[in-house]
Every structure is written in structure tokens, then in C-alpha cells.
Coordinates of C-alpha atoms in Angstrom, one line a residue:
M1 CA 46.3 85.4 69.8
A2 CA 42.7 85.4 70.5
E3 CA 41.1 82.2 72.2
T4 CA 38.0 81.3 71.2
R5 CA 36.2 78.7 73.3
R6 CA 32.6 77.5 72.6
R7 CA 30.7 77.7 75.9
L8 CA 28.1 75.1 76.3
R9 CA 24.5 76.4 78.0
S10 CA 23.6 75.0 80.8
S11 CA 20.6 73.5 79.5
T12 CA 22.4 71.5 77.3
V13 CA 24.4 70.4 80.0
V14 CA 21.3 69.3 82.2
L15 CA 19.8 67.7 79.3
G16 CA 23.0 65.7 78.1
G17 CA 23.2 64.5 81.8
M18 CA 19.6 63.5 82.0
G19 CA 20.0 61.4 79.0
V20 CA 23.1 59.5 80.6
V21 CA 21.2 58.9 83.8
A22 CA 17.7 58.0 82.0
A23 CA 20.2 55.2 80.1
A24 CA 21.4 54.0 83.1
L25 CA 17.9 53.4 85.1
T26 CA 16.3 51.7 81.8
S27 CA 19.1 49.2 81.1
C28 CA 18.5 47.7 84.7
G29 CA 14.5 48.1 84.8
S30 CA 14.1 46.2 81.8
D31 CA 13.2 42.5 81.8
P32 CA 16.3 40.1 80.6
D33 CA 15.6 38.1 77.5
R34 CA 14.3 34.6 78.4
R35 CA 13.3 31.3 76.8
C36 CA 11.0 28.3 78.0
V37 CA 13.0 25.2 78.1
D38 CA 12.6 21.7 79.1
R39 CA 14.9 21.1 82.0
D40 CA 15.0 17.5 81.4
S41 CA 16.3 17.9 77.9
Y42 CA 20.0 19.1 78.5
T43 CA 22.5 17.8 76.1
Y44 CA 26.1 19.4 75.3
E45 CA 24.1 21.7 73.0
G46 CA 21.9 23.1 75.9
Y47 CA 18.2 22.9 76.9
K48 CA 15.5 22.1 74.2
V49 CA 13.5 25.5 73.6
V50 CA 9.6 24.5 73.9
A51 CA 6.4 26.7 73.6
D52 CA 5.9 29.5 76.0
K53 CA 2.5 28.1 76.9
N54 CA 4.8 25.3 79.0
C55 CA 6.0 28.0 81.5
N56 CA 4.0 29.3 84.4
T57 CA 3.1 32.8 82.9
G58 CA 1.1 34.0 86.0
S59 CA 3.5 35.7 88.3
S60 CA 6.2 37.8 86.1
G61 CA 7.9 39.4 89.2
S62 CA 8.9 35.7 90.7
S63 CA 12.4 34.7 90.7
S64 CA 12.0 31.3 91.4
A65 CA 13.1 28.4 89.0
K66 CA 10.0 26.7 89.5
G67 CA 8.0 25.5 86.4
G68 CA 4.9 22.8 86.6
K69 CA 5.2 19.3 85.0
K70 CA 3.3 20.0 81.7
K71 CA 1.8 17.7 79.0
S72 CA 3.6 18.2 75.7
G73 CA 1.7 17.0 72.3
T74 CA 3.5 13.8 72.4
G75 CA 2.0 12.4 75.6
K76 CA 5.2 12.9 77.6
S77 CA 5.4 15.6 80.7
A78 CA 7.8 18.4 80.4
D79 CA 9.7 19.8 83.3
A80 CA 9.1 23.7 81.6
A81 CA 11.0 26.9 83.2
W82 CA 12.2 30.0 82.1
Y83 CA 15.7 30.4 81.1
Y84 CA 17.4 33.9 80.9
D85 CA 19.7 35.3 78.9
A86 CA 20.8 32.2 77.1
D87 CA 22.6 31.7 73.5
V88 CA 20.1 30.3 71.5
S89 CA 20.6 28.4 68.3
N90 CA 19.1 25.2 66.6
G91 CA 16.1 25.2 69.1
R92 CA 18.9 24.9 71.9
A93 CA 19.4 27.5 74.7
D94 CA 22.5 27.3 76.7
Y95 CA 25.1 29.5 79.3
G96 CA 21.9 31.2 80.6
T97 CA 20.6 30.9 84.3
F98 CA 17.3 29.8 85.5
S99 CA 17.2 32.6 88.0
K100 CA 15.5 36.0 87.0
S101 CA 17.2 38.1 89.4
E102 CA 20.7 36.7 88.5
A103 CA 19.9 37.5 85.0
V104 CA 19.1 40.9 86.2
D105 CA 22.1 41.4 88.6
R106 CA 24.4 40.4 84.9
G107 CA 23.4 43.9 83.7
G108 CA 25.1 46.5 82.0
F109 CA 26.1 50.0 82.3
G110 CA 24.7 51.6 85.6
C111 CA 23.5 48.4 87.1
S112 CA 24.7 47.3 90.6
G113 CA 26.0 43.8 91.3
G114 CA 28.5 41.9 88.6
S115 CA 31.7 43.2 90.4
G116 CA 32.5 44.4 93.7
G117 CA 35.5 45.7 95.6
G118 CA 36.5 45.0 99.0

């Protein structure tokens, strides 16, 4: 019985391994999904999603949950802030976080944080 085994070239193995490493690195490096919400509008359906211009867009690297009091079109002030990784439905966002760093730590394949042993 002749044993026929396919031998992979070393370049194929290296390129395949590099693809796995690239996928792991890019999955953690990307910004999480975010919505601008009014922090004072929470109901059982979640926070009301408002226009992005109501949230501070100056410092994208900041993980603070600060959002300035901004005037909305109705004359009322809105306490707007970025809300990350939320489920959005009917103009409401829920089950997310106001902390960008926490949203990134929730990450997927190859990301640190999330579960730890002892």
C-alpha cells in the first residue's frame, strides 16, 4: 500500500499563520460600535438615540463617559454621551456601556480581558 500524503509548502503554512495573526490583531484594534444617547432619557426600552453632533467628538481616544449638556431642538438640554456596543431598536439603545475601554475589552478572538483564570 502506497501512502500518499500531501506535503504543504512552508510558504503556505507561514502565510496561513500570518492571516490568523492579522485577524486577531485587527479584531482588537478597531473601535467598538457607538451611538450618541441622551443619558437622562432611560426607560425600560433603553436610552434615546440622539444626533451624533450632541456628543463630544473632539477626543476619540478618551474613554471617559463625559458628555456636555447640549441644547436640543426643543429648547431642553440633553446630557448626551457615547454609548458603546448597544442593541439598538426603535430609536433606543440598551445593554451597552458608556466606557469605551470596557467595550473594547469585551472583544472577540484574540483580545485580552474578558475571562481570567487564577
